[in-house]
Tab-separated table of C-alpha atoms in Angstrom:
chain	number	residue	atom	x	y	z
G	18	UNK	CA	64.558	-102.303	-158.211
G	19	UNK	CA	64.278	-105.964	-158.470
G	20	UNK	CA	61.157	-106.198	-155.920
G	21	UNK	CA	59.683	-103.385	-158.212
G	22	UNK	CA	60.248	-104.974	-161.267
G	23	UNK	CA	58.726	-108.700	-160.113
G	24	UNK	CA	55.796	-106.930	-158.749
G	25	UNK	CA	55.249	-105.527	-162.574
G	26	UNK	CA	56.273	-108.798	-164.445
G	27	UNK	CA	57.325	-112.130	-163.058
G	28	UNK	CA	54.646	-111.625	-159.969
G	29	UNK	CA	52.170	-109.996	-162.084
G	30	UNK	CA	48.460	-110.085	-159.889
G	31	UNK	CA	46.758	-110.708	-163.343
G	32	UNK	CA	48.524	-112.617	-165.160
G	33	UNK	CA	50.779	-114.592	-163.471
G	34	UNK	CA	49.052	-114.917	-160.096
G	35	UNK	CA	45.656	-114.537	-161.399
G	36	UNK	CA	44.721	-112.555	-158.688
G	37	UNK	CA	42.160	-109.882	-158.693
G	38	UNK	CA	40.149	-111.324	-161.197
G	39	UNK	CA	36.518	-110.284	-160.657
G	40	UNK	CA	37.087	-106.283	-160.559
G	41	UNK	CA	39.442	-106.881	-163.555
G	42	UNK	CA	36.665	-108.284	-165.898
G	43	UNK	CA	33.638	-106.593	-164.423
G	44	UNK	CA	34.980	-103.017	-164.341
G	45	UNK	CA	37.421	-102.963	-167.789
G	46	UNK	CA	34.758	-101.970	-170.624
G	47	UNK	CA	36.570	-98.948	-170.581
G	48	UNK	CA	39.635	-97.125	-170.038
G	49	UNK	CA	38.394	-94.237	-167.778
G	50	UNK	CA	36.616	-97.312	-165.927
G	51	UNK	CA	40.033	-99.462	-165.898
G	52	UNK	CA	42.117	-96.384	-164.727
G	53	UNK	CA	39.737	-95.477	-161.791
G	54	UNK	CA	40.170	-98.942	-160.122
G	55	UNK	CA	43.936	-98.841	-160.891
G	56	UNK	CA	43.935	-95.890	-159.084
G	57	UNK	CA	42.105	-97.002	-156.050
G	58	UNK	CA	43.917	-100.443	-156.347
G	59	UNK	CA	46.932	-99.214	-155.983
G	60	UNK	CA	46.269	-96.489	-153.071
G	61	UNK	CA	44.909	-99.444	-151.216
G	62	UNK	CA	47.591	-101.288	-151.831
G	63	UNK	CA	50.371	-98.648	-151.520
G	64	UNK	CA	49.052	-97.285	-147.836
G	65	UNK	CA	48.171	-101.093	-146.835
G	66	UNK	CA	51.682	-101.738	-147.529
G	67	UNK	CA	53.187	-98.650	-145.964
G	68	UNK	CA	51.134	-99.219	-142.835
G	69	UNK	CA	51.754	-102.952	-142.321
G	70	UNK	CA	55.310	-102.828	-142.635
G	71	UNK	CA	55.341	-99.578	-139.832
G	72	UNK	CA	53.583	-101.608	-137.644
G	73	UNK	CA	54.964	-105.188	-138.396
G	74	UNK	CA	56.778	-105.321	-135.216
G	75	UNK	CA	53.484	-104.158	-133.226
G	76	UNK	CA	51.045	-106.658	-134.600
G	77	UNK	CA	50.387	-109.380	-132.571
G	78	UNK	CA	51.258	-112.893	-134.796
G	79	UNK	CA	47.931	-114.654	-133.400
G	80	UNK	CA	45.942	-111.708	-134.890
G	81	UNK	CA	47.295	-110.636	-137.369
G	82	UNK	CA	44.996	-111.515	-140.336
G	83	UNK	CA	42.212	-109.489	-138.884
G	84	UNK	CA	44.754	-106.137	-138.679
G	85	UNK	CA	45.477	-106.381	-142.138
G	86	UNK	CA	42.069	-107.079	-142.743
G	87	UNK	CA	41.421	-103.580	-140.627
G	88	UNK	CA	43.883	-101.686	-142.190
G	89	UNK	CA	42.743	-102.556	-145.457
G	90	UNK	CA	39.300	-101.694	-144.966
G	91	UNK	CA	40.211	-98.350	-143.683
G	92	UNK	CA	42.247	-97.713	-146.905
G	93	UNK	CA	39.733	-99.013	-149.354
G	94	UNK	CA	36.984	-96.672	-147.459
G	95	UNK	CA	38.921	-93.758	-147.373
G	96	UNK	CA	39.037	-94.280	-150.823
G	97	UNK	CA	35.526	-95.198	-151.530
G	98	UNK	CA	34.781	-91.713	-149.454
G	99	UNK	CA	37.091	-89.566	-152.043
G	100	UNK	CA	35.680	-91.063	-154.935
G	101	UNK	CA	31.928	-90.562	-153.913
G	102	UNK	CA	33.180	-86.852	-153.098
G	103	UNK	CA	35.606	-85.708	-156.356
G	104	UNK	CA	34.386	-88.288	-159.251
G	105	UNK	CA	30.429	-89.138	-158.044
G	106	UNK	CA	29.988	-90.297	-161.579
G	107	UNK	CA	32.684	-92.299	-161.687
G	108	UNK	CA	31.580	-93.599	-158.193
G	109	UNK	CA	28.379	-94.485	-159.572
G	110	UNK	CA	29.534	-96.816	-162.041
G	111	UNK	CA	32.310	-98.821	-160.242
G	112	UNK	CA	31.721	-98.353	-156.737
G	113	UNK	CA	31.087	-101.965	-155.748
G	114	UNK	CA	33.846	-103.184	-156.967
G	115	UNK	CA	36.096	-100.230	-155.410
G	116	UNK	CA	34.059	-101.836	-152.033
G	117	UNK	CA	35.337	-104.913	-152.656
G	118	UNK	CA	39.112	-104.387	-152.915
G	119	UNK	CA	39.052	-105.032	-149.326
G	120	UNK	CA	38.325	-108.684	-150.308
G	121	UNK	CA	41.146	-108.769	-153.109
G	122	UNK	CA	43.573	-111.765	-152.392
G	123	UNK	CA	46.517	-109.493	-154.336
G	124	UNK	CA	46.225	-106.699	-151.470
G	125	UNK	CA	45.879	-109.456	-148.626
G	126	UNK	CA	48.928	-111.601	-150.097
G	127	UNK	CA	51.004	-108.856	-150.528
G	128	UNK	CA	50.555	-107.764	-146.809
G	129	UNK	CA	51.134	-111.282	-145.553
G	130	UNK	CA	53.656	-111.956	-147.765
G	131	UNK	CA	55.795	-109.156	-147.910
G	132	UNK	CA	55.040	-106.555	-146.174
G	133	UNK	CA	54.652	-107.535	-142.662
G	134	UNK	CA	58.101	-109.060	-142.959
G	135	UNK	CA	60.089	-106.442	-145.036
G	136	UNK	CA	61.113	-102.206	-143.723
G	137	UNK	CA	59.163	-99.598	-145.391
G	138	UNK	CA	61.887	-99.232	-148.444
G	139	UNK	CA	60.897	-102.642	-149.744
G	140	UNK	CA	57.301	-102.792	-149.108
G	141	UNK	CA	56.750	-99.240	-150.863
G	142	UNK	CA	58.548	-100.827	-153.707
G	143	UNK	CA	56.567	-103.873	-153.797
G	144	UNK	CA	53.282	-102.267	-153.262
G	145	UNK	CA	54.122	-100.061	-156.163
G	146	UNK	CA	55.747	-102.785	-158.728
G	147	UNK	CA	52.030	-105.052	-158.125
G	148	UNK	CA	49.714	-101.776	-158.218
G	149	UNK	CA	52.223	-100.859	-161.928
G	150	UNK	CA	51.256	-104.677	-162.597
G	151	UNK	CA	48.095	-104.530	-162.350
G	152	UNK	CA	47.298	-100.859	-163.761
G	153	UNK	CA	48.879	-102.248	-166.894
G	154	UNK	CA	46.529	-105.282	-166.971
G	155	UNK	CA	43.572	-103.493	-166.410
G	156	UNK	CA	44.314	-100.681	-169.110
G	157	UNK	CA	44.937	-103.169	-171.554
G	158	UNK	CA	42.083	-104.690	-171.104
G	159	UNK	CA	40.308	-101.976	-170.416
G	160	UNK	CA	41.799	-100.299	-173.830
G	161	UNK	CA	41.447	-103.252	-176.161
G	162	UNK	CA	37.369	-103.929	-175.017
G	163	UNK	CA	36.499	-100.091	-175.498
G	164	UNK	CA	38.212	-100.685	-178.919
G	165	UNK	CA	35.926	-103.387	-179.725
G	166	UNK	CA	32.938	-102.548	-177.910
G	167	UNK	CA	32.681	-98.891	-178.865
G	168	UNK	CA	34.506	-98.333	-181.715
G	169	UNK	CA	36.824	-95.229	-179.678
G	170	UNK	CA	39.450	-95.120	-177.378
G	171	UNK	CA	39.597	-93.347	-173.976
G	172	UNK	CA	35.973	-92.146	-173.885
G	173	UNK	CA	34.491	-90.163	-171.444
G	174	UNK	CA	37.702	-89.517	-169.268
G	175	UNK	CA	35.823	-85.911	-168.073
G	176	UNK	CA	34.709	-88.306	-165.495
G	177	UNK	CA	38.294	-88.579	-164.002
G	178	UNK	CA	39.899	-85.287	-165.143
G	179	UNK	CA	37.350	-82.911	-165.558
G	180	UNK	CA	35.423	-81.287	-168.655
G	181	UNK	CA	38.540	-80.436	-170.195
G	182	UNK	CA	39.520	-84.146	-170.774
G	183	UNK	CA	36.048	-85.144	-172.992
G	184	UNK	CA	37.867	-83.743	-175.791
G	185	UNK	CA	40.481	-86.753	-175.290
G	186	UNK	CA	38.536	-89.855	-176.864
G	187	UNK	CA	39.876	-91.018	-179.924
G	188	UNK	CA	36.960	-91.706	-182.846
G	189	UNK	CA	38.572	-95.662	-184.507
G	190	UNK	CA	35.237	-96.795	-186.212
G	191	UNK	CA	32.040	-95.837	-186.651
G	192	UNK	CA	30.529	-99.053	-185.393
G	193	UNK	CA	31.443	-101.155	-182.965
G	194	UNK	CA	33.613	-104.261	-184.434
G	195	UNK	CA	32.789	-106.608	-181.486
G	196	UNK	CA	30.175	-105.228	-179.122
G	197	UNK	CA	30.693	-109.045	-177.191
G	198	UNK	CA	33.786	-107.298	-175.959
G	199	UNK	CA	31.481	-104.805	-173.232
G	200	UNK	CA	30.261	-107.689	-171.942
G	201	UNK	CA	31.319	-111.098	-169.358
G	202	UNK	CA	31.743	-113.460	-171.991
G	203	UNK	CA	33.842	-110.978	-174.011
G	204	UNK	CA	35.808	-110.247	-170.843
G	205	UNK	CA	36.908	-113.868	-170.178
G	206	UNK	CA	37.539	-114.173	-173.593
G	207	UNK	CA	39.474	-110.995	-173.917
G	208	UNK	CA	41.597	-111.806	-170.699
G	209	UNK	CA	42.750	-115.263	-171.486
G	210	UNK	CA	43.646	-114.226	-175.255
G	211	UNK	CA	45.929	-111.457	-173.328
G	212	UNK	CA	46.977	-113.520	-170.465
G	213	UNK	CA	47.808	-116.423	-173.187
G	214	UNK	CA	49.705	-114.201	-175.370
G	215	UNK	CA	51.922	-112.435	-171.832
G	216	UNK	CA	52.799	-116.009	-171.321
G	217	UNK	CA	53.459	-117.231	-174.392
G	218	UNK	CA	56.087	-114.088	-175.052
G	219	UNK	CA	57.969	-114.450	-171.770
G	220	UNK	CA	58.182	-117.712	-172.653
G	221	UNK	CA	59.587	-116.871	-175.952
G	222	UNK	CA	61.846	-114.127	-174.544
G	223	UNK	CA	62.783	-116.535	-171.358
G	224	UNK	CA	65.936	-118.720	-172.301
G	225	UNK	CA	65.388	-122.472	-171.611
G	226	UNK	CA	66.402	-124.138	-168.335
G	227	UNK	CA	69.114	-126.211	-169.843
G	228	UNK	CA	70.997	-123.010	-171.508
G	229	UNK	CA	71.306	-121.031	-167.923
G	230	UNK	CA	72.627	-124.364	-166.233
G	231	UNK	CA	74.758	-125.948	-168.742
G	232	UNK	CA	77.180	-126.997	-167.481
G	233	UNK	CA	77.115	-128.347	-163.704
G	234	UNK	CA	79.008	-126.800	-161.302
G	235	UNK	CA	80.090	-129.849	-159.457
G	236	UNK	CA	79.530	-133.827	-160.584
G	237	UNK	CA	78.944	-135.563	-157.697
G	238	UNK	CA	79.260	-139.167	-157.546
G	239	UNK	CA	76.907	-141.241	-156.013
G	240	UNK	CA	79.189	-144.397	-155.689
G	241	UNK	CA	80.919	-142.576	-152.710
H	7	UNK	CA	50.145	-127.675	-131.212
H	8	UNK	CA	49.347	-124.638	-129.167
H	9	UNK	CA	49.096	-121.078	-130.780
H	10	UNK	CA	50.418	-118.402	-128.975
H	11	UNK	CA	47.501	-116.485	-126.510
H	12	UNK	CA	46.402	-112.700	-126.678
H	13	UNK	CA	48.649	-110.852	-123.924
H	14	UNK	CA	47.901	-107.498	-122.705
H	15	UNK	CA	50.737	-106.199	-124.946
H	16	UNK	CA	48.875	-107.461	-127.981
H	17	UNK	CA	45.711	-105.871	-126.666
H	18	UNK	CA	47.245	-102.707	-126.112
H	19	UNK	CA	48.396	-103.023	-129.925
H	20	UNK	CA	45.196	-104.236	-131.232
H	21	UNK	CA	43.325	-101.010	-129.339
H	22	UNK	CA	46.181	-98.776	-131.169
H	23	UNK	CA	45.583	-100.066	-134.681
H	24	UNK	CA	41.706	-100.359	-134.173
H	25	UNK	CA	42.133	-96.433	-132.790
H	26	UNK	CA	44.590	-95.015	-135.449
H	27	UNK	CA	41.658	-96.681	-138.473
H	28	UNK	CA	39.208	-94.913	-136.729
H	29	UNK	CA	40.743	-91.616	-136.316
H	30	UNK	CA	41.547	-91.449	-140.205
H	31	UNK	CA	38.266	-92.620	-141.122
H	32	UNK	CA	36.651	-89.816	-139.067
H	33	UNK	CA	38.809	-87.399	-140.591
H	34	UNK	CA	38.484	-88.237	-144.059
H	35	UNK	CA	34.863	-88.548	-143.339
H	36	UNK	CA	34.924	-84.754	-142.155
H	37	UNK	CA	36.472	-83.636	-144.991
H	38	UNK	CA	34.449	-85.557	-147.728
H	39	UNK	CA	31.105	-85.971	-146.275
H	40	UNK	CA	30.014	-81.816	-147.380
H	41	UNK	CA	30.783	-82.746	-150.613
H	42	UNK	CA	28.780	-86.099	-150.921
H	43	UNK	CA	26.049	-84.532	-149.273
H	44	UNK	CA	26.169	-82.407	-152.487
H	45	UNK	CA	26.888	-84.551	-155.261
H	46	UNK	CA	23.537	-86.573	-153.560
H	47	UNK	CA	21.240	-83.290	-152.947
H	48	UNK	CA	22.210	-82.855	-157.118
H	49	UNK	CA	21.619	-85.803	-158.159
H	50	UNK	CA	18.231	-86.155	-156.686
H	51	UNK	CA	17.169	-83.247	-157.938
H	52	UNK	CA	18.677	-84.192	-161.348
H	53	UNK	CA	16.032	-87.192	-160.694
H	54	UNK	CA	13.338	-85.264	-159.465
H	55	UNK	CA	13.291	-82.961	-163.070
H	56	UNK	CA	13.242	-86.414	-164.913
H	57	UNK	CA	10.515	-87.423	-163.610
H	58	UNK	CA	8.114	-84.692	-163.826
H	59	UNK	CA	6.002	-82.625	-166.527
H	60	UNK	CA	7.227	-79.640	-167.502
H	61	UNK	CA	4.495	-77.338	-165.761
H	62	UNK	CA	5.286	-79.376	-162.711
H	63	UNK	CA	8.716	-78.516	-162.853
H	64	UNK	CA	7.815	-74.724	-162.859
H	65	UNK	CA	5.850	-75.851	-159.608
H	66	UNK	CA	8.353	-77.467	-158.072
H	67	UNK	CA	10.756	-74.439	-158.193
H	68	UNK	CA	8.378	-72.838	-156.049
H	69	UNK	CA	8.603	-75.706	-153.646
H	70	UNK	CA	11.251	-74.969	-150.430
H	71	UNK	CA	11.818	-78.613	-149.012
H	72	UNK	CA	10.548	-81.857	-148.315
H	73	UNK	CA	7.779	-82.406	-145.479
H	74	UNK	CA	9.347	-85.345	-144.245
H	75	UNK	CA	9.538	-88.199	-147.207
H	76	UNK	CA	6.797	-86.145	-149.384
H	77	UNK	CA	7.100	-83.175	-151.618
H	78	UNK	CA	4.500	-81.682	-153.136
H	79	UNK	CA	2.858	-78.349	-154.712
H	80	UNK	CA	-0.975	-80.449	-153.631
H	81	UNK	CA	-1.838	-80.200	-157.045
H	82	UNK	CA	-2.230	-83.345	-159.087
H	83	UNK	CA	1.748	-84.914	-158.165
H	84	UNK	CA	3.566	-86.307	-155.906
H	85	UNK	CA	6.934	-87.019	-155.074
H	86	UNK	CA	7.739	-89.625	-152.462
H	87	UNK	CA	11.527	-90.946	-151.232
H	88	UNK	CA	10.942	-94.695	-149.955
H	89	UNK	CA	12.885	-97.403	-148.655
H	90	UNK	CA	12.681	-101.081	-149.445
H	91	UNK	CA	14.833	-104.310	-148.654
H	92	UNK	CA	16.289	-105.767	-151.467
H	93	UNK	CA	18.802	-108.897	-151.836
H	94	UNK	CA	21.702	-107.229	-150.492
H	95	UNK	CA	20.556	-104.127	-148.545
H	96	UNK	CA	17.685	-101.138	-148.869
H	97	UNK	CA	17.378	-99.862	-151.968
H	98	UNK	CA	16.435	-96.636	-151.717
H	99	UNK	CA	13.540	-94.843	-154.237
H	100	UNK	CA	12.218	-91.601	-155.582
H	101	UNK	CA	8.894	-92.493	-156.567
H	102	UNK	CA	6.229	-90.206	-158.511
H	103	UNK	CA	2.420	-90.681	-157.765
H	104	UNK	CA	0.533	-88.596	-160.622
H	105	UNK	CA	-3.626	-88.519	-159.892
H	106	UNK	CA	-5.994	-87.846	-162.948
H	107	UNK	CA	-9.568	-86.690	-162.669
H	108	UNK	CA	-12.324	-89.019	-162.839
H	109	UNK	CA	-12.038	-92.528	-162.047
H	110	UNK	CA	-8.377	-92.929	-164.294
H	111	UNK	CA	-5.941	-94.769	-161.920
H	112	UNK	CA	-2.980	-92.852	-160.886
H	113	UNK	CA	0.268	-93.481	-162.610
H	114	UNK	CA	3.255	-94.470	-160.880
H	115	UNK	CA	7.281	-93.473	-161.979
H	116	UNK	CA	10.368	-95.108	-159.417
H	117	UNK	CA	13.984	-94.440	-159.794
H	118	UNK	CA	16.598	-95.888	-157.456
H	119	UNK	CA	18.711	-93.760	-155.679
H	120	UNK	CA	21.076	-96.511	-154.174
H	121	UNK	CA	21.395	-99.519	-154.156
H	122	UNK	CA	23.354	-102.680	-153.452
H	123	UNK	CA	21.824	-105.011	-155.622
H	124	UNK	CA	24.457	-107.685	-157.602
H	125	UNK	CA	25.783	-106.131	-160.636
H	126	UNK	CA	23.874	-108.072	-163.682
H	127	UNK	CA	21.743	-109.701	-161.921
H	128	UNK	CA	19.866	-106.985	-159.737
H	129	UNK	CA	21.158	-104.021	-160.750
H	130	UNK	CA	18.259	-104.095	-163.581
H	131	UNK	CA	16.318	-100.935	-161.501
H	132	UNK	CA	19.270	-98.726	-161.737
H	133	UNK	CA	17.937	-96.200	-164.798
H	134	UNK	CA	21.657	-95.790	-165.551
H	135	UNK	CA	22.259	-98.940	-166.588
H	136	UNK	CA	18.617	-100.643	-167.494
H	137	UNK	CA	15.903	-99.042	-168.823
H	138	UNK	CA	13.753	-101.579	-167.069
H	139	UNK	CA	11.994	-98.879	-164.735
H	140	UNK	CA	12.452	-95.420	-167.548
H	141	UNK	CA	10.176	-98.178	-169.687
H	142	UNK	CA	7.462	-98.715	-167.208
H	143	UNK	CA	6.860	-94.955	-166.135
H	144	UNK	CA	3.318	-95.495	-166.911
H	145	UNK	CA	2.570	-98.168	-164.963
H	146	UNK	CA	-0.596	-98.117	-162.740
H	147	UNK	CA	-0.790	-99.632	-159.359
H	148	UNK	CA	-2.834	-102.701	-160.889
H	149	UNK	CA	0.435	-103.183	-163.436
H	150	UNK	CA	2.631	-103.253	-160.797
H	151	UNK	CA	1.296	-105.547	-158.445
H	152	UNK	CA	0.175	-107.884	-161.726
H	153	UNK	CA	3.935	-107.571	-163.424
H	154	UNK	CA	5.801	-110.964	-163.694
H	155	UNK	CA	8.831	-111.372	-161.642
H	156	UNK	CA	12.041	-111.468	-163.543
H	157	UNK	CA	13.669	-114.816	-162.423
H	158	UNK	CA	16.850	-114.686	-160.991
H	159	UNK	CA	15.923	-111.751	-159.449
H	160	UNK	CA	12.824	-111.879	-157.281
H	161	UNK	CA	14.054	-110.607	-154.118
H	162	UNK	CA	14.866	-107.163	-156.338
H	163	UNK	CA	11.820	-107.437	-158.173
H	164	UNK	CA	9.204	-108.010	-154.914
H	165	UNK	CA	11.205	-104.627	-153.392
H	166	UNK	CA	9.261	-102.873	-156.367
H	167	UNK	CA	5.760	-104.508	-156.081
H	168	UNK	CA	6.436	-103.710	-152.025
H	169	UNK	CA	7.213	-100.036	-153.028
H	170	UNK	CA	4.453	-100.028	-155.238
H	171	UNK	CA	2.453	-100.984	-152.313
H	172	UNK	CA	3.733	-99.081	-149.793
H	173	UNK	CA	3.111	-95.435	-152.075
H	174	UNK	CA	-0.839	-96.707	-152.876
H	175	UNK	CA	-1.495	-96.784	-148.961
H	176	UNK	CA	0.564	-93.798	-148.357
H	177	UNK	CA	-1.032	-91.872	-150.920
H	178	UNK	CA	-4.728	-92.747	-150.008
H	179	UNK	CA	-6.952	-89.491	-149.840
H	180	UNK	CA	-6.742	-88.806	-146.704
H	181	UNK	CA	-3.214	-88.711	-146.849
H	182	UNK	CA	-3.194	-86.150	-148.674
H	183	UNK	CA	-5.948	-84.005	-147.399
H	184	UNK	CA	-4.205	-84.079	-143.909
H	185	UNK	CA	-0.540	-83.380	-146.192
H	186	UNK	CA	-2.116	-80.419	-148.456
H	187	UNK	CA	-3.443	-78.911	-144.789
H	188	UNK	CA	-0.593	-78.859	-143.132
H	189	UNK	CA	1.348	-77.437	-146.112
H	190	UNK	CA	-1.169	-74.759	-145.556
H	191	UNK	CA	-0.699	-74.150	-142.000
H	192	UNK	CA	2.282	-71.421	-141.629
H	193	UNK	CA	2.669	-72.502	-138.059
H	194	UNK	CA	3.967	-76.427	-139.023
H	195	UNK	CA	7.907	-76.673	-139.034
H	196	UNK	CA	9.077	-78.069	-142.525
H	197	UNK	CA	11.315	-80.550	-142.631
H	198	UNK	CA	14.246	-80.885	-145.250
């Protein structure tokens, strides 16, 4: 669980890594937004991974950027097909940046960093810990700016789930408190307040070098 | 430093990969593209209500399909699906051409159907996020080709005034003499 668990955390795409960046700010104004490229993220990411690491031993070293490059772009259009079919609304609003996840350095590294080195075990574990990682990134964000920028909270989620879920959004204010927040310059702002704070509390929860190494194992002297 | 050459092994690999991508992309595509064909053939028509009076929407019930890019009931509108270039690929329009009597210019409505235009920058003609085209739906020819171009965005912007353009010499009287006629004819195939 350790792979999963840096993918979600210490290796975080967003915040640690800073990967990912330009469908994180342009598509979270809203949850339902923020979910449906979590979603396609992570089903890149996941059958990118699952692929790669099947075929590691069959990809030729000298090209093997442009297979994962391939592969990728096969997932993300399979999934740029399914969304145009079963949420067209949805499709509508974020579909260039679903386009785009073929481009996203977080799918790329993980392929050339993990996957095409690791069995099928590990990379489904990694693929899920970074698409976790990321989801949770994106639906903070993506929670926190609807907050702001609406005044509600999960708002027009029919487009994901059906009729049924328009019932789901959540009335907070009447008006808007920040209605910068729907917009770039909210987003940057928004994401480095968040990334800050993520940092600032694993610091705080981290214990300091000095305290895990305390005492040396072995003095060595340097006369000798 | 050398790097290590393509061998026919790697080839044969390459061919594999390239072949399985393929084959799932033609599959998916056989089980989705029904459905998109759908969601488009509704939305367009969803676009096609929008833009027309309500009397003309009682006329266009009666209407079976598209004659080519035109549709029509040869009264006094027209409905017209055009292509332009824009900055990063066609942009593709369903534009309205309504004639008055007398000497009144004809008015001219255009909605995007897709598009690849950069989000916040050209993405200012899509109705669902701008109202930058809903605002000018009664726009003559004259407006169009005068209008200022929005800086920043003039490739976007001259795709309009070229649509504009384009719909004035299509639409021309003749046009639509030798359209109304052949709407006429019971012989002519119609297209969808």
């Amino acid at each position: 669980m350790n792979t999963f668990n840096r993918g979600v955390l210490e290796n975080n795409p967003a915040w640690a890594q800073l990967l990912g960046l330009c469908p994180l700010l342009a598509v979270s104004n809203s949850v339902v937004n923020a979910l449906g490229l979590a979603l396609a993220s992570g089903f890149v990411l996941l059958g990118s991974n699952i692929t790669i690491s099947l075929l590691r031993h069959r990809i030729p070293d000298v090209a093997r950027l442009p297979c994962f490059v391939l592969i990728i772009a096969t997932f993300t259009t399979i999934t740029v097909m399914v969304l145009e079919a079963f949420a067209f609304t949805l499709y509508l609003r974020i579909a260039l940046f679903v386009q785009i996840i073929v481009t996203n350095c977080m799918i790329l590294g993980r392929a050339e960093a993990f996957a095409s080195r690791q069995p099928v075990g590990a990379a489904v574990l990694d693929a899920l810990g970074t698409a976790v990682g990321f989801a949770i990134a994106l639906l903070i964000l993506g929670g926190v700016r609807e907050i702001l920028g609406y005044g509600t909270l999960l708002r027009e989620m029919d487009l994901l789930f059906g009729p049924a879920a328009s019932s789901w959004v959540i009335d907070l204010t009447s008006t808007a408190p920040l209605p910068l927040a729907l917009f770039p310059p909210g987003a940057f702002l928004l994401a480095g307040l968040l990334f800050a704070l993520v940092q600032g509390l694993a610091k705080f929860l981290t214990p300091p070098a000095r305290d895990l190494n305390a005492v040396p194992a072995k003095t060595i002297d340097y006369e000798k | 430093m050398t790097s290590p050459a393509l061998n026919w092994r790697s080839l044969v690999s390459l061919v594999l990969i390239a072949g399985f991508c393929g084959t799932a992309l033609v599959w998916v595509n056989g089980i989705t593209a029904p459905r998109i064909e759908t969601q488009r053939q509704e939305q367009a028509r969803a676009l096609m209500n929008s833009l027309l009076l309500p009397e003309q929407r009682i006329e266009l019930k009666t209407l079976e399909s598209w004659r080519g890019d035109t549709l029509s009931a040869c009264t006094d509108w027209w409905l017209l699906r055009l292509s332009e270039n824009g900055y990063a690929g066609p942009i593709e329009f369903l534009a309205y051409w309504q004639t008055f009597e007398g000497d009144l210019p004809s008015v001219i409505k255009l909605r995007v159907l897709n598009h690849l235009e950069t989000p916040g920058i050209g993405d200012f003609i899509d109705h669902e996020r701008s109202d930058y085209l809903p605002d000018r739906d009664n726009w003559t020819l004259t407006e169009w080709q005068t209008a200022d171009t929005l800086s920043g965005a003039t490739i976007t912007h001259n795709a309009l005034k070229r649509v504009a353009d384009s719909l004035a010499q299509y639409m021309d009287s003749d046009a639509q003499t030798q359209f109304c006629s052949d709407q006429l004819s019971p012989t002519k195939e119609h297209a969808q």
